[in-house]
Coordinates of C-alpha atoms and ligand atoms in Angstrom, one line a residue:
M1 CA 0.0 0.0 0.0
S2 CA 1.2 3.6 -0.6
L3 CA -0.1 6.9 1.2
K4 CA 0.7 10.4 0.3
T5 CA 0.9 13.7 2.5
K6 CA 2.8 16.9 2.8
V7 CA 4.6 16.3 5.8
G8 CA 5.4 13.1 7.3
I9 CA 6.0 13.4 10.7
I10 CA 7.8 10.5 12.6
G11 CA 7.1 10.3 16.5
G12 CA 3.7 10.6 18.4
G13 CA 5.3 12.4 21.5
P14 CA 4.4 15.9 22.5
S15 CA 6.5 17.7 19.5
G16 CA 5.1 15.3 16.7
L17 CA 1.3 15.9 17.9
M18 CA 1.7 19.5 18.5
L19 CA 3.1 20.2 15.0
S20 CA 0.7 17.8 13.2
Q21 CA -2.1 19.5 15.0
L22 CA -0.8 23.1 14.1
L23 CA -0.2 22.2 10.5
D24 CA -3.9 20.5 10.3
L25 CA -5.6 23.8 11.7
R26 CA -3.8 25.3 8.6
G27 CA -4.9 23.0 6.0
I28 CA -1.6 21.3 5.7
D29 CA -2.0 17.4 5.3
N30 CA 0.0 15.6 7.6
I31 CA 0.5 11.9 8.9
V32 CA 2.1 11.0 12.3
L33 CA 4.0 7.4 12.7
E34 CA 4.2 6.4 16.2
K35 CA 5.9 2.9 17.4
H36 CA 4.1 2.6 20.5
S37 CA 0.0 2.6 21.1
R38 CA -1.6 5.6 22.6
E39 CA -1.8 3.8 26.2
Y40 CA 1.8 3.0 26.1
V41 CA 2.7 6.8 25.3
L42 CA 0.4 8.2 27.8
G43 CA 1.7 5.7 30.7
R44 CA 5.3 7.6 30.4
I45 CA 5.4 10.0 33.4
R46 CA 7.5 13.0 32.4
A47 CA 8.0 16.5 34.0
G48 CA 5.3 19.0 34.6
V49 CA 6.4 22.5 34.3
L50 CA 5.2 24.6 31.0
E51 CA 6.9 27.7 30.4
H52 CA 4.6 30.8 28.9
G53 CA 5.4 30.2 25.3
F54 CA 4.7 26.5 25.4
A55 CA 1.5 27.3 27.0
E56 CA 0.7 29.8 24.3
L57 CA 1.4 27.3 21.7
M58 CA -0.8 24.9 23.2
R59 CA -3.5 27.5 22.9
E60 CA -2.9 28.2 19.4
A61 CA -3.3 24.5 18.7
Q62 CA -6.7 24.8 20.4
C63 CA -5.5 22.5 22.9
G64 CA -5.3 24.5 25.9
E65 CA -8.9 24.4 27.6
R66 CA -8.2 21.7 30.4
M67 CA -4.4 23.2 30.6
D68 CA -6.0 26.9 31.6
A69 CA -8.6 25.0 33.8
E70 CA -6.5 22.5 35.8
G71 CA -3.1 23.7 35.5
E72 CA -1.4 25.9 38.2
I73 CA 0.2 29.1 37.6
H74 CA 3.6 29.6 39.5
E75 CA 5.1 33.0 39.8
G76 CA 8.3 31.6 41.7
F77 CA 9.8 28.8 43.3
Y78 CA 12.4 27.9 46.0
I79 CA 15.8 27.1 46.3
A80 CA 16.7 25.5 49.6
D81 CA 20.7 25.5 50.4
N82 CA 20.9 22.8 53.0
G83 CA 18.5 24.4 55.7
K84 CA 18.3 27.8 54.3
M85 CA 15.2 28.4 51.9
Q86 CA 15.0 31.5 49.6
R87 CA 12.4 32.1 47.0
V88 CA 13.0 33.0 43.3
D89 CA 10.6 35.6 42.5
L90 CA 9.9 34.8 38.8
A91 CA 7.0 37.1 37.9
G92 CA 9.2 40.1 40.0
H93 CA 12.3 39.5 37.9
T94 CA 10.6 39.0 34.3
G95 CA 7.8 41.8 34.4
G96 CA 5.2 39.5 35.6
N97 CA 5.9 36.2 33.8
S98 CA 5.1 32.9 35.3
V99 CA 5.0 29.0 34.1
V100 CA 2.2 26.5 34.1
V101 CA 2.4 23.5 36.5
Y102 CA 0.6 21.0 34.5
G103 CA 1.7 17.2 33.8
Q104 CA 3.4 16.4 30.3
T105 CA 1.4 13.1 30.4
E106 CA -2.0 14.9 30.5
L107 CA -0.8 17.7 27.8
T108 CA 0.0 14.6 25.8
R109 CA -3.5 13.3 26.3
D110 CA -5.1 16.6 25.3
L111 CA -3.2 16.6 22.1
Y112 CA -4.3 13.1 21.0
D113 CA -7.8 13.9 22.0
A114 CA -7.6 17.0 19.9
R115 CA -6.0 15.1 17.0
E116 CA -8.9 12.4 17.4
K117 CA -11.6 15.3 16.9
M118 CA -10.1 16.6 14.2
G119 CA -10.1 13.5 12.3
G120 CA -6.2 13.7 12.4
N121 CA -4.2 10.8 10.9
V122 CA -1.9 9.3 13.8
I123 CA -0.9 5.6 13.0
H124 CA 0.2 3.5 16.2
N125 CA 2.4 0.7 16.6
V126 CA 4.4 1.0 13.3
E127 CA 7.4 -1.3 13.0
D128 CA 10.6 -0.8 11.0
V129 CA 10.4 2.8 10.2
K130 CA 13.1 3.8 7.5
L131 CA 13.6 7.4 6.0
N132 CA 14.3 7.3 2.1
D133 CA 15.9 9.9 -0.6
L134 CA 16.0 12.8 2.0
K135 CA 18.1 14.6 -0.2
S136 CA 15.7 14.6 -3.1
D137 CA 12.6 16.3 -3.7
A138 CA 10.7 13.2 -3.3
P139 CA 11.5 11.8 0.0
Y140 CA 9.5 9.1 1.5
I141 CA 8.9 7.0 4.6
T142 CA 8.4 2.9 4.7
Y143 CA 7.2 1.3 7.6
R144 CA 5.8 -2.2 8.4
D145 CA 2.2 -3.3 9.4
G146 CA 2.6 -6.9 10.0
D147 CA 3.7 -8.7 7.1
E148 CA 2.8 -5.6 4.7
I149 CA 5.1 -2.6 4.1
I150 CA 3.3 0.7 3.6
R151 CA 5.1 3.5 1.7
I152 CA 4.3 7.3 2.4
D153 CA 5.4 9.7 -0.3
C154 CA 5.8 13.6 1.3
D155 CA 7.4 16.9 0.8
Y156 CA 9.1 16.7 4.1
V157 CA 9.9 14.5 7.1
I158 CA 10.1 15.5 10.6
G159 CA 11.8 13.5 12.9
A160 CA 10.1 14.0 16.2
D161 CA 10.8 10.2 17.4
G162 CA 12.6 11.1 20.5
F163 CA 16.4 10.3 21.7
H164 CA 16.3 6.9 20.6
G165 CA 14.4 7.3 17.5
V166 CA 15.7 6.5 13.8
S167 CA 15.5 10.1 12.2
R168 CA 18.5 11.4 13.5
K169 CA 20.4 7.9 13.1
S170 CA 19.1 8.6 9.2
I171 CA 21.7 11.6 9.0
P172 CA 25.2 10.4 7.5
A173 CA 27.8 10.2 10.0
D174 CA 30.0 12.7 8.3
V175 CA 27.2 15.3 8.4
L176 CA 26.0 14.7 12.0
Q177 CA 28.0 16.3 14.8
E178 CA 27.0 15.1 18.2
Y179 CA 27.6 17.2 21.5
E180 CA 27.2 15.1 24.7
K181 CA 27.6 15.4 28.6
V182 CA 26.5 12.5 31.0
Y183 CA 26.5 13.5 34.6
P184 CA 27.7 10.9 37.3
F185 CA 24.3 10.6 39.1
G186 CA 20.6 10.0 38.2
W187 CA 17.2 11.1 39.6
L188 CA 15.0 8.8 41.3
G189 CA 11.3 9.9 41.2
V190 CA 8.4 9.1 43.0
L191 CA 4.7 9.8 42.4
S192 CA 2.4 9.8 45.3
R193 CA -1.6 10.7 45.9
T194 CA -0.5 13.2 48.7
K195 CA -0.6 16.8 49.1
P196 CA 2.2 18.9 47.7
V197 CA 4.7 19.9 50.5
S198 CA 4.8 23.3 49.4
P199 CA 2.4 25.5 47.2
E200 CA 5.6 26.2 45.1
L201 CA 8.5 23.8 43.8
V202 CA 11.5 23.4 46.1
Y203 CA 15.0 22.4 44.5
A204 CA 16.9 21.5 47.5
K205 CA 20.5 21.5 47.3
N206 CA 22.0 19.5 50.3
D207 CA 25.3 17.8 51.1
R208 CA 23.9 14.2 51.1
G209 CA 22.5 15.2 47.2
F210 CA 19.8 17.3 45.6
A211 CA 16.3 16.6 46.0
L212 CA 13.1 18.3 44.1
C213 CA 9.6 18.7 45.5
S214 CA 7.3 19.0 42.4
M215 CA 3.5 18.5 42.1
R216 CA 0.9 17.4 39.4
S217 CA -2.3 18.8 41.4
Q218 CA -3.1 19.4 44.8
V219 CA -3.4 15.7 45.6
L220 CA -1.0 14.7 43.5
S221 CA 3.1 14.9 44.3
R222 CA 6.1 14.2 42.6
Y223 CA 9.5 14.3 44.3
Y224 CA 12.9 13.2 43.1
I225 CA 16.3 12.6 44.9
Q226 CA 19.6 12.5 43.6
V227 CA 21.0 8.9 43.2
P228 CA 24.2 7.2 42.2
L229 CA 23.6 5.8 38.6
T230 CA 24.7 2.2 40.3
D231 CA 21.1 2.4 42.3
T232 CA 18.0 0.7 41.1
V233 CA 14.7 1.0 42.0
E234 CA 14.8 -2.2 44.0
D235 CA 17.2 -0.5 46.1
W236 CA 14.8 2.0 47.3
S237 CA 11.6 1.3 49.5
D238 CA 8.9 3.7 49.9
D239 CA 10.1 4.1 53.5
A240 CA 13.7 4.5 52.3
F241 CA 12.5 7.2 50.1
W242 CA 11.0 9.1 52.2
D243 CA 13.4 9.1 54.7
E244 CA 16.1 10.3 52.5
L245 CA 14.0 12.8 51.1
K246 CA 13.5 14.2 54.4
A247 CA 16.9 14.0 55.3
R248 CA 17.9 16.7 52.4
L249 CA 15.1 19.3 52.8
P250 CA 15.0 22.1 55.4
Q251 CA 13.6 20.6 58.8
D252 CA 10.6 22.8 58.7
V253 CA 9.5 21.4 55.1
A254 CA 10.4 17.9 55.9
D255 CA 8.2 18.1 59.1
A256 CA 5.3 19.2 56.8
L257 CA 6.1 16.4 54.2
E258 CA 3.1 14.0 53.8
T259 CA 4.0 10.6 53.1
G260 CA 2.2 7.9 51.2
P261 CA 2.6 4.9 49.1
S262 CA 4.2 5.5 45.9
I263 CA 2.2 5.3 42.4
E264 CA 5.2 5.4 40.4
K265 CA 8.7 5.2 41.0
S266 CA 11.8 5.1 38.4
I267 CA 15.3 6.3 38.1
A268 CA 16.1 8.5 35.1
P269 CA 20.0 9.1 34.2
L270 CA 21.0 12.9 33.6
R271 CA 22.1 13.8 30.2
S272 CA 23.1 17.0 28.2
F273 CA 22.7 16.1 24.2
V274 CA 22.6 18.3 21.1
A275 CA 22.7 16.9 17.7
E276 CA 23.9 19.2 14.9
P277 CA 22.4 20.5 12.1
M278 CA 18.8 19.8 12.6
R279 CA 18.3 19.6 9.0
Y280 CA 19.2 17.1 6.5
G281 CA 18.0 17.4 3.0
N282 CA 14.2 17.5 3.3
L283 CA 14.3 15.7 7.0
F284 CA 13.8 18.4 9.9
L285 CA 14.7 17.1 13.6
A286 CA 12.6 18.3 16.4
G287 CA 12.6 17.9 20.4
D288 CA 14.4 15.1 22.1
A289 CA 15.4 13.6 18.5
A290 CA 17.9 16.5 18.5
H291 CA 18.5 17.4 21.8
I292 CA 18.5 16.6 25.6
V293 CA 18.6 18.4 28.8
P294 CA 18.9 17.2 32.4
P295 CA 15.4 18.1 34.0
T296 CA 16.9 20.6 36.6
G297 CA 15.8 23.4 34.6
A298 CA 12.6 22.0 33.4
R299 CA 13.8 22.6 30.0
G300 CA 12.9 19.2 28.1
L301 CA 9.5 20.1 26.6
N302 CA 10.1 23.8 26.3
S303 CA 13.0 23.2 24.2
A304 CA 10.7 21.4 22.2
A305 CA 8.3 23.8 21.7
S306 CA 10.4 26.6 20.1
D307 CA 11.4 23.9 17.2
I308 CA 7.8 23.4 16.8
Y309 CA 7.1 26.9 16.6
Y310 CA 9.7 27.5 14.0
L311 CA 8.9 24.5 12.1
Y312 CA 5.2 25.4 12.1
H313 CA 6.0 28.8 10.8
A314 CA 8.3 27.8 8.4
M315 CA 5.9 25.4 6.8
V316 CA 3.2 27.8 6.5
D317 CA 5.6 30.3 4.9
H318 CA 6.3 27.7 2.6
Y319 CA 2.9 26.4 1.5
E320 CA 1.0 29.7 1.7
N321 CA 3.3 32.1 0.8
S322 CA 6.2 30.1 -1.2
D323 CA 8.6 31.6 1.0
D324 CA 11.5 29.1 2.2
T325 CA 13.4 31.5 4.2
G326 CA 12.1 29.8 7.6
L327 CA 12.8 26.5 6.2
E328 CA 16.6 27.2 5.2
N329 CA 16.9 29.0 8.6
Y330 CA 15.6 26.5 10.6
S331 CA 18.6 24.6 11.8
E332 CA 20.4 27.6 12.6
K333 CA 17.6 29.3 14.3
A334 CA 16.9 26.6 16.4
L335 CA 20.0 25.2 17.7
A336 CA 20.7 29.1 18.7
R337 CA 17.8 28.8 21.4
I338 CA 18.7 25.4 22.1
W339 CA 22.4 25.9 23.3
K340 CA 20.9 28.6 25.7
A341 CA 18.7 26.0 27.3
Q342 CA 21.4 23.3 27.5
R343 CA 23.7 26.1 29.1
F344 CA 21.0 26.9 31.5
S345 CA 20.3 23.4 32.6
W346 CA 23.8 22.5 32.9
W347 CA 24.3 25.8 35.0
M348 CA 21.4 24.9 37.1
T349 CA 22.4 20.9 37.7
S350 CA 25.8 21.9 38.3
L351 CA 24.5 24.6 41.1
L352 CA 22.4 22.1 43.0
H353 CA 24.1 18.6 42.9
T354 CA 26.5 16.8 44.7
F355 CA 29.4 15.7 42.4
P356 CA 31.2 12.6 43.5
E357 CA 34.5 13.6 41.9
S358 CA 34.5 17.3 42.7
I359 CA 37.8 18.8 44.4
S360 CA 37.6 21.3 47.1
Y361 CA 38.0 24.0 44.4
D362 CA 34.9 23.2 42.9
S363 CA 32.7 22.8 46.1
K364 CA 34.1 26.6 46.9
L365 CA 32.9 27.7 43.5
Q366 CA 29.8 26.0 43.9
K367 CA 29.0 27.3 47.3
T368 CA 30.0 31.1 45.8
D369 CA 27.9 30.8 42.7
M370 CA 24.7 30.4 45.3
E371 CA 26.0 33.1 47.5
Y372 CA 26.3 35.3 44.1
L373 CA 22.8 34.2 43.3
F374 CA 21.1 35.7 46.0
S375 CA 22.9 38.8 46.5
S376 CA 22.7 40.1 43.3
E377 CA 19.4 41.0 41.5
A378 CA 21.1 40.8 38.3
A379 CA 21.7 36.9 38.8
L380 CA 18.5 36.4 39.9
T381 CA 16.8 38.1 36.7
S382 CA 19.0 35.9 34.8
L383 CA 17.9 32.8 36.5
A384 CA 14.1 34.0 36.5
E385 CA 14.3 34.7 32.7
N386 CA 15.8 31.5 31.9
Y387 CA 13.5 29.7 33.8
V388 CA 10.0 31.2 32.4
G389 CA 11.6 30.7 29.0
L390 CA 13.8 32.8 26.6
P391 CA 11.7 34.4 23.7
F392 CA 10.9 32.2 20.8
Ligands
APR1 N1 9.4 5.1 14.6 C1 7.9 5.9 15.4 N2 8.1 6.4 16.5 C2 8.9 6.4 17.2 C3 9.9 5.7 17.0 C4 10.2 4.8 15.7 N3 11.4 4.4 14.9 N4 11.3 5.7 17.9 C5 10.6 6.6 18.9 N5 9.3 6.6 18.3 C6 8.1 7.5 19.2 C7 8.3 7.2 20.7 O1 7.6 6.0 20.8 C8 7.6 8.7 21.3 O2 6.3 8.3 21.7 O3 8.6 8.8 19.2 C9 7.8 9.5 20.2 C10 8.7 10.7 20.9 O4 8.7 11.2 21.9 P1 9.4 11.9 23.1 O5 10.5 10.9 23.6 O6 8.5 12.3 24.1 O7 9.9 13.2 22.5 P2 9.1 14.8 22.1 O8 7.9 14.6 21.5 O9 10.4 15.5 21.4 O10 9.2 15.1 23.6 C11 9.7 16.2 24.0 O11 10.5 17.3 26.3 O12 10.1 16.9 28.7 C12 10.9 16.4 27.4 O13 12.0 14.3 27.1 C13 10.6 15.1 27.3 O14 9.5 13.6 25.7 C14 10.0 15.2 26.0 C15 10.5 16.0 25.3
PHB2 C1 8.5 17.5 37.6 O1 7.2 18.0 38.1 O2 8.3 16.2 37.2 C2 9.5 18.4 37.4 C3 9.5 19.7 37.8 C4 10.6 20.2 37.7 C5 11.8 20.2 37.1 C6 11.8 18.9 37.1 C7 10.7 17.9 37.2 O3 12.7 20.9 36.9

């Protein structure tokens, strides 16, 4: 069987679905190919902080209704330094900007619902996806459905298939440059049906290791602790997790912490990664397929947002105005913002974690970085403008 579309999108995560929805609203025909079932995709627990620009994109995609009703606007967060809590006033340092706390799983569900409502073509459980003739004017994608090989002819291919996808790997090795930094620890995350310990997020630096108090709603909390990469989930009973989390929080926060059974528990390694260029012929990479950040600055989904924004506008300019400037500039423009998000995530990770191999000089610098942050309006403004999201 063979199909034809304008834009073939590989990956039905937030990046692929968002682009599909935006293009469809402008009448630009597209097909999304997703390796897994919808239930599987919606079973993944991901971060939950959306910057202003991403929330706007959700609204433009006509998917913002539930996010606006159920998401919480946060105008600040806390940084605890061992016992001491200090607030970062996001709104005060950015002329009133804020972030929306809304789980990425819920956001993906909203995007799937919107695609379904519009009759969008999202094909699940595709196998052996291959990208062909990317350098030509007639690229095509093939995939296997049982015994059958399906061919999709398209104008453009979007690689939105995450870090482990096939798209980035379809770029020849002599063209692709990869930049990577792996951190010597991971985050152990626990989701629990308990009241969040604080109305705003708490990022806690502690000699025992980093901890984060986050939330999904007023009855659902998300907590993390830094753990060695050698640890497994089986090493951590719920009780051991709560005890360690409490030990890393200021005493009054620890005393107020409501504990309960974990609903989900997992360990994620921390990685910084960028692939360049983000365009190869008629293939355009977007989101996790091209770049990964450690979760510390909540930049993951928000880095994907600018890729989608640039691609969406570039496609509209191409199909509606025969203007290819956006497509030609895509890689350079997207990477400029991506590297700023990389810098910020690396900085926040370095500021707050305990590094096993660090020498005493590094520890002194880390301490000084924290002291400088809370003694300088300029430093706080820099943190705040990056956290709420640099402009697209
Ligand atoms: N063919 C088709 N789909 C694939 C393939 C493939 N070969 N490989 C992977 N996929 C699918 C995955 O199953 C996944 O659903 O691509 C999707 C990629 O989604 P994500 O990994 O969520 O990446 P992205 O959509 O770019 O999301 C942005 O922001 O907070 C961060 O990492 C977080 O996922 C989040 C990201
Ligand atoms: C989360 O809620 O999962 C979360 C929030 C903020 C982060 C990372 C993760 O920086």
